[in-house]
Short mmCIF file of C-alpha atoms in Angstrom, two decimals:
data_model
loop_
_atom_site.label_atom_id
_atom_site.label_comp_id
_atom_site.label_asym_id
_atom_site.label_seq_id
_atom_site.Cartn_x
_atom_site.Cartn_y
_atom_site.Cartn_z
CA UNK A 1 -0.50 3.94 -12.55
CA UNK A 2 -2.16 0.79 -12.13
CA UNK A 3 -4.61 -0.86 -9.58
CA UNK A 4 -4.03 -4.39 -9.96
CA UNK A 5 -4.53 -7.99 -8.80
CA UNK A 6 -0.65 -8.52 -8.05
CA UNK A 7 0.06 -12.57 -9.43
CA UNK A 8 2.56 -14.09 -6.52
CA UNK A 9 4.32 -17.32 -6.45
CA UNK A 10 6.09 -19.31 -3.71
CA UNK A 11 9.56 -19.34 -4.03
CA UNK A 12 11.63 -22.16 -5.20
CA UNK A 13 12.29 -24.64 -2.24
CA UNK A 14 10.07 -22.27 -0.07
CA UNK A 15 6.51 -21.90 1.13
CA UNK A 16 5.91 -18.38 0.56
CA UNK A 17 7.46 -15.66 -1.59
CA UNK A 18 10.85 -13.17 -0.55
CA UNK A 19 11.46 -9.94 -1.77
CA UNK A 20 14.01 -7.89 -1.02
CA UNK A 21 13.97 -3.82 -1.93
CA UNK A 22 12.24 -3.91 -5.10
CA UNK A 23 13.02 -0.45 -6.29
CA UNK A 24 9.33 0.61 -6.72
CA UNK A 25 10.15 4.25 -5.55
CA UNK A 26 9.14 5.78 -8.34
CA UNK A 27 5.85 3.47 -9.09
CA UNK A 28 2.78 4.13 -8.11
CA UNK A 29 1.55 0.82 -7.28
CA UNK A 30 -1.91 0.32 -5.94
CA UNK A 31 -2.52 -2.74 -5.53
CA UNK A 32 -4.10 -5.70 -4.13
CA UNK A 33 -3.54 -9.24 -3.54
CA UNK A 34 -5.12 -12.93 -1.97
CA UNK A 35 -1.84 -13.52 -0.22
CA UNK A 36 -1.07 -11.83 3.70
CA UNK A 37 2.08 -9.29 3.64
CA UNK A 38 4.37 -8.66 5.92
CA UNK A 39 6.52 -5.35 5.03
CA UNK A 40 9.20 -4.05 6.58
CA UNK A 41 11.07 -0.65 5.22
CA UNK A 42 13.77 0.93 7.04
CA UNK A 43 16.02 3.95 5.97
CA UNK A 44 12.80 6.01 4.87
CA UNK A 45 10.03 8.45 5.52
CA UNK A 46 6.72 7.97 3.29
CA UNK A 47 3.55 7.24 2.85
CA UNK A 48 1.49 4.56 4.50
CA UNK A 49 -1.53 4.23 2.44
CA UNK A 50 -3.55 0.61 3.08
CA UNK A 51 -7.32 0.45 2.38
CA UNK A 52 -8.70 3.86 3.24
CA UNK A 53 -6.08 4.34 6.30
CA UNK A 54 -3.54 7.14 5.20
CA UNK A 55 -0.70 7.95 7.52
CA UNK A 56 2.99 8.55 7.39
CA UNK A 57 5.41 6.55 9.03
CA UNK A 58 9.33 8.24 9.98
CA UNK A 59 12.29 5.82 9.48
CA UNK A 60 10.98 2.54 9.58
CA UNK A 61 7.82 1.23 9.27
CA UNK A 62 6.64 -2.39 9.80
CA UNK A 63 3.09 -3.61 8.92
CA UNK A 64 0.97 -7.05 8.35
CA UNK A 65 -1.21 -6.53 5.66
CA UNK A 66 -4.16 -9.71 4.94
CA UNK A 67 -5.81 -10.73 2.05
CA UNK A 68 -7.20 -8.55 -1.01
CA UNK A 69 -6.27 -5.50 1.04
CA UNK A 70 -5.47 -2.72 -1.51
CA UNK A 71 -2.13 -0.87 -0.71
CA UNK A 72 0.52 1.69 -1.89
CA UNK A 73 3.88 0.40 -2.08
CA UNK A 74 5.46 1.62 0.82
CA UNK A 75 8.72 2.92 -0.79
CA UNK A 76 6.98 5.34 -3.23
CA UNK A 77 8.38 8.25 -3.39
CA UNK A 78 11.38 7.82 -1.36
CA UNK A 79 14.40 9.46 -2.34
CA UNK A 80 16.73 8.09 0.55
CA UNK A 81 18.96 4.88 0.41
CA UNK A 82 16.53 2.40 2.29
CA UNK A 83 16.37 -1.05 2.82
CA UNK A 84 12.70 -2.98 2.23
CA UNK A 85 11.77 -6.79 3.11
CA UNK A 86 8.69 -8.11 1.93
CA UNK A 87 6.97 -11.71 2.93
CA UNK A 88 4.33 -12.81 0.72
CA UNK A 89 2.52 -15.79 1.85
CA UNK A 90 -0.97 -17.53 1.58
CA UNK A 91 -3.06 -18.22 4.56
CA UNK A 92 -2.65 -21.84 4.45
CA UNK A 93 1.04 -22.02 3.63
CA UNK A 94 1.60 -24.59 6.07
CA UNK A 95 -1.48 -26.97 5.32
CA UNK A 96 -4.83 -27.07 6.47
CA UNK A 97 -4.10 -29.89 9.16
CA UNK A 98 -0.80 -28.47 10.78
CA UNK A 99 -2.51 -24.74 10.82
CA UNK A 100 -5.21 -25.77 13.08
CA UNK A 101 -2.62 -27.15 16.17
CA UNK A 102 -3.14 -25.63 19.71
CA UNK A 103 0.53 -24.63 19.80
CA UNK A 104 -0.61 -22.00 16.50
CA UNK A 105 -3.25 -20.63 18.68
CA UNK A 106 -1.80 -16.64 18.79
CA UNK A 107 -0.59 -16.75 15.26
CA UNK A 108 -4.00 -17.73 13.80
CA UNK A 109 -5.28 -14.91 16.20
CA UNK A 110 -2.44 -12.81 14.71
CA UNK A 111 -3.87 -13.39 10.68
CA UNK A 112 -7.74 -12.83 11.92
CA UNK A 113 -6.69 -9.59 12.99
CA UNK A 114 -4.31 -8.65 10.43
CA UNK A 115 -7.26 -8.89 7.65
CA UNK A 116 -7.72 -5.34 8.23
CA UNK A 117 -4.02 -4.96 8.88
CA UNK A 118 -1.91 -3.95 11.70
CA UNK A 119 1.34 -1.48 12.06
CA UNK A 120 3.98 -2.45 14.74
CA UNK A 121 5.97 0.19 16.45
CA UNK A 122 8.61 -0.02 19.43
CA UNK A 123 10.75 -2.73 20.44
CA UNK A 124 8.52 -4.93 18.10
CA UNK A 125 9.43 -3.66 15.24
CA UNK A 126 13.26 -3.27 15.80
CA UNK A 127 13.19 -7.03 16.74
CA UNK A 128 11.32 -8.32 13.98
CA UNK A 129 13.27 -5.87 11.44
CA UNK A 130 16.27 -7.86 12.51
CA UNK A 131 14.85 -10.91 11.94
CA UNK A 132 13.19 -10.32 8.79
CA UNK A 133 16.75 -8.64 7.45
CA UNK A 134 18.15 -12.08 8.35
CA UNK A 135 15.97 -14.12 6.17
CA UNK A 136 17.41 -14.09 2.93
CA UNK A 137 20.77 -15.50 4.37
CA UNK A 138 19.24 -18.89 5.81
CA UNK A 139 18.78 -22.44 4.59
CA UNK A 140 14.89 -23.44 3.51
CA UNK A 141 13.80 -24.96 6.57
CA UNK A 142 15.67 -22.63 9.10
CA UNK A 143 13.73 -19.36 7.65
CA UNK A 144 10.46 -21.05 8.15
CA UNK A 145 11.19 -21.56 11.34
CA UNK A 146 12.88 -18.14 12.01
CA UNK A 147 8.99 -16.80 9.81
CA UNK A 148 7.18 -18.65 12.68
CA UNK A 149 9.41 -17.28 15.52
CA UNK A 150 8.16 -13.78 13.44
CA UNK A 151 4.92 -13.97 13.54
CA UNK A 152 4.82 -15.37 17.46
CA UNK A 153 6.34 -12.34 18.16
CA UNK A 154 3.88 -10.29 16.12
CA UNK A 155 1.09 -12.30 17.59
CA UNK A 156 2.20 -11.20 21.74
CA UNK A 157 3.34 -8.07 21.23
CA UNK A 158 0.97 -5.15 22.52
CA UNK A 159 3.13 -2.57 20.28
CA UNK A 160 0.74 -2.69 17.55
CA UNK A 161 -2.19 -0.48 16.18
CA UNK A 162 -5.14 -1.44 13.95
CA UNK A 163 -5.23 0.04 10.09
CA UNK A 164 -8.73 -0.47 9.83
CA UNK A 165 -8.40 -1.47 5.54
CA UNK A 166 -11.12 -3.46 4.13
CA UNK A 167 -10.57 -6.07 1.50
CA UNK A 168 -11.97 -5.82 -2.41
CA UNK A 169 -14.08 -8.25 -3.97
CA UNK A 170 -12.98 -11.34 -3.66
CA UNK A 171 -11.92 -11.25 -7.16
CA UNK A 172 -12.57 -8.99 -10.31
CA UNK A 173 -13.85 -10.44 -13.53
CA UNK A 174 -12.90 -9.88 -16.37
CA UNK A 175 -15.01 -7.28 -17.54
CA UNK A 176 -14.43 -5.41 -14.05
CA UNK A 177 -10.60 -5.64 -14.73
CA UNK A 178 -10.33 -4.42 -17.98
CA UNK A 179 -13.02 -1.22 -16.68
CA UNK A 180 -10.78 -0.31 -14.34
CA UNK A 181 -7.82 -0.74 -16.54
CA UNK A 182 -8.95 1.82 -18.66
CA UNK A 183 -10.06 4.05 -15.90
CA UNK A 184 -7.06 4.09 -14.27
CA UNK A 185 -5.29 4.72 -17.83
CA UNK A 186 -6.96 8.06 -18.28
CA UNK A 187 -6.66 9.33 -14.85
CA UNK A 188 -2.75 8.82 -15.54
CA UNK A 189 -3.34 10.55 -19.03
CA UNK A 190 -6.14 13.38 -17.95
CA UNK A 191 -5.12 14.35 -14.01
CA UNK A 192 -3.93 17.65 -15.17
CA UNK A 193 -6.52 18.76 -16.14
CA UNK A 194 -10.14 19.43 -14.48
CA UNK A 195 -12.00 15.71 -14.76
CA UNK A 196 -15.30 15.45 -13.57
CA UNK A 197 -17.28 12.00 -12.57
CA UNK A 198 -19.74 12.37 -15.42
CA UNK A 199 -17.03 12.30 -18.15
CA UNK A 200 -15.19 9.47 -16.54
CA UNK A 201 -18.58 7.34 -15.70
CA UNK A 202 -19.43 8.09 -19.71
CA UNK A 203 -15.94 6.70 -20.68
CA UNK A 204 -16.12 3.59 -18.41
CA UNK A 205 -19.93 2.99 -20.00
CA UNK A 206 -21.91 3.68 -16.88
CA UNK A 207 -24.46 5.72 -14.96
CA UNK A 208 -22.63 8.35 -12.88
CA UNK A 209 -24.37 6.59 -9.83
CA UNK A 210 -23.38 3.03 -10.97
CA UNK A 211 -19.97 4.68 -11.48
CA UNK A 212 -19.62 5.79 -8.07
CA UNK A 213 -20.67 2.65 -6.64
CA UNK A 214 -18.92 0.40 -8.66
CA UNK A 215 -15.18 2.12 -8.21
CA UNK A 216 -15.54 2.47 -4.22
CA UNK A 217 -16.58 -1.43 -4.59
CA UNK A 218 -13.10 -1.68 -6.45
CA UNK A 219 -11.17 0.54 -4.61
CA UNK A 220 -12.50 1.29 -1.11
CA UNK A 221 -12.04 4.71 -1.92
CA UNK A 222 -14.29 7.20 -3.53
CA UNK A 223 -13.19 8.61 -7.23
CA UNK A 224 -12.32 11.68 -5.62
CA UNK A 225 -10.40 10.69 -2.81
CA UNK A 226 -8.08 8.29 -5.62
CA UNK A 227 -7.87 11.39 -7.92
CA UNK A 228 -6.50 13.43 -4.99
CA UNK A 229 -3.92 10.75 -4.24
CA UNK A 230 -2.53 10.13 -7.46
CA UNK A 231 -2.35 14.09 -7.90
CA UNK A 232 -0.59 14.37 -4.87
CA UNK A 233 2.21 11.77 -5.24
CA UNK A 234 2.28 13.74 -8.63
CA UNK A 235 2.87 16.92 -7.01
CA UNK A 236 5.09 15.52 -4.74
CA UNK A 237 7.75 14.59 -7.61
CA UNK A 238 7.34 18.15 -8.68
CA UNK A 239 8.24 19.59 -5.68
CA UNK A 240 11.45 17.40 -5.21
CA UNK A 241 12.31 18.91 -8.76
CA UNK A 242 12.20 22.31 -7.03
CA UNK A 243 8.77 23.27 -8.75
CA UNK A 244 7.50 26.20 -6.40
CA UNK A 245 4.21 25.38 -4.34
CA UNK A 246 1.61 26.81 -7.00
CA UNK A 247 3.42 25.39 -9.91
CA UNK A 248 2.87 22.14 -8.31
CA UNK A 249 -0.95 23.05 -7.43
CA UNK A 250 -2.00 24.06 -11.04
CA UNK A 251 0.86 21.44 -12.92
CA UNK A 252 -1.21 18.34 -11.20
CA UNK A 253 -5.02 19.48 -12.05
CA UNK A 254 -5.73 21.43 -8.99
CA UNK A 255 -7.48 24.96 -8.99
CA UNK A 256 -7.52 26.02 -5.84
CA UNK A 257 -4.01 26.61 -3.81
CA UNK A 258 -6.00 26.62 -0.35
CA UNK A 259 -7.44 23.36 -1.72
CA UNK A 260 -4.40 21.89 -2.92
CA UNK A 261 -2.95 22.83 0.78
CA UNK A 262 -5.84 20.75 2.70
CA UNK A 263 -5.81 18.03 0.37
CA UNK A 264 -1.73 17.80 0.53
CA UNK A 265 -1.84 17.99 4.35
CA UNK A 266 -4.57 15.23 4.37
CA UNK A 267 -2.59 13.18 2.47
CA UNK A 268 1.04 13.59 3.59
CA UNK A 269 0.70 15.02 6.51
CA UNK A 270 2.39 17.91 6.38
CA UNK A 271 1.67 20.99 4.14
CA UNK A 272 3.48 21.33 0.61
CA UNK A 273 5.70 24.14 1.61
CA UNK A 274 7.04 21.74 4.66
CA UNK A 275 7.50 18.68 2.53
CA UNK A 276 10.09 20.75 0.29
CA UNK A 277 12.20 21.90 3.01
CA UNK A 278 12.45 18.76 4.93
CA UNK A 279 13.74 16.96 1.39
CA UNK A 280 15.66 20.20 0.43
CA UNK A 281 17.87 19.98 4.37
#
């Protein structure tokens, strides 16, 4: 498990960065970078997890995430054969000067709005699903143009709802980075067991207080509510391997099977026992 300042490049011939289905299903990658992101997944049920917005999306899903946002991969944990675009692109990848036109009115609208990021549903997202599918297929110059007929659409459509995520720190130093590193590190290593704040502020070098502060700073998320996460994505591989309900509970750190239950439901969505049938039909 990492949380991470993701490094992106343009690619070749292009100005912004493809990707096309990854295969980060069994990754837990919380993350973050200065770049906006479009995603588009299709073929799936998961997990949408931006900022400190937790929700579930049910076939598709199609959301504009802006800048220094940290996310989940959105195909983590699926088990189905799915399809995932990504567009990775910095604010001014067209130039300062062209950017500020009248004609690019909506779409700058569009990125102000989508620095807290923004799900599409609907028509919306079937359309622009197309499109984005179509992408890897065309010339330079006609998939920035087919990217611009995107995010016009994006930009009018009313089929959209607010994520509410909140960015990190401009940037981490070095000394931040390399904290959180090893934070991160031992909750991958220790979640099985009971972990408390005090012992992980005393391994990171800090106050519990100055702890607390600093890793919701980081993370937008409280120690506890990041703990719970990674133990339930845990628990959620466990279950998939047919692990009953309390070996899953107990296996992943938790003491508490009524706890376990909230937490899982908060989470996911749906309670543990639910999860395993609907993957078992």
């Amino acid at each position: 498990m990492k949380v991470a300042l993701e490094q992106i490049s343009p690619d070749t011939d292009s100005s912004f960065h493809l990707l096309l289905t990854p295969h980060l299903s069994d990754v837990f990658l919380w993350h973050y970078h200065p770049e906006y992101e479009i995603v588009y997944i299709e073929g799936a049920n998961g997990t949408r997890h931006v900022g400190d917005h937790i929700s579930r999306y049910e076939g598709s899903d199609l959301v504009f995430i802006g800048p220094n946002i940290p996310h989940l991969n959105f195909d983590y944990g699926v088990k189905t054969d799915h399809s995932k675009v990504v567009v990775q692109l910095k604010e001014n990848f067209l130039g300062e000067v062209l950017w500020q036109a009248p004609e690019f009115a909506a779409i700058t609208n569009l990125f102000d709005r989508a620095r807290s990021g923004i799900s599409f549903y609907g028509h919306t997202k079937q359309v622009v699903g197309e499109r984005l599918n179509q992408l890897a297929g065309l010339p330079p110059f006609e998939r920035l143009i087919r990217l611009l007929t995107i995010f016009q659409l994006l930009a009018t459509s009313t089929e959209c709802e607010p994520l509410q995520g909140e960015a990190v720190a401009s940037a981490y130093n070095l000394k931040e980075q390399q904290r959180l590193k090893r934070v991160n590190q031992f909750i991958a290593e220790q979640y099985t067991r009971h972990l408390s704040i005090t012992e992980v502020a005393a391994m990171a070098n800090l106050t519990e207080a100055a702890f607390c502060r600093y890793f919701k700073r980081m993370t937008r998320l409280t120690f506890t509510q990041f703990l719970n996460q990674y133990r339930i994505n845990q628990a959620q591989k466990l279950l998939l391997l047919d692990n009953t309900v309390s070996e899953a509970c107990f296996a992943c750190g938790f003491d508490s099977l009524s706890y376990f239950n909230r937490v899982f439901r908060r989470v996911t969505g749906e309670n543990p026992l639910q999860f395993k049938k609907r993957h078992q039909a």
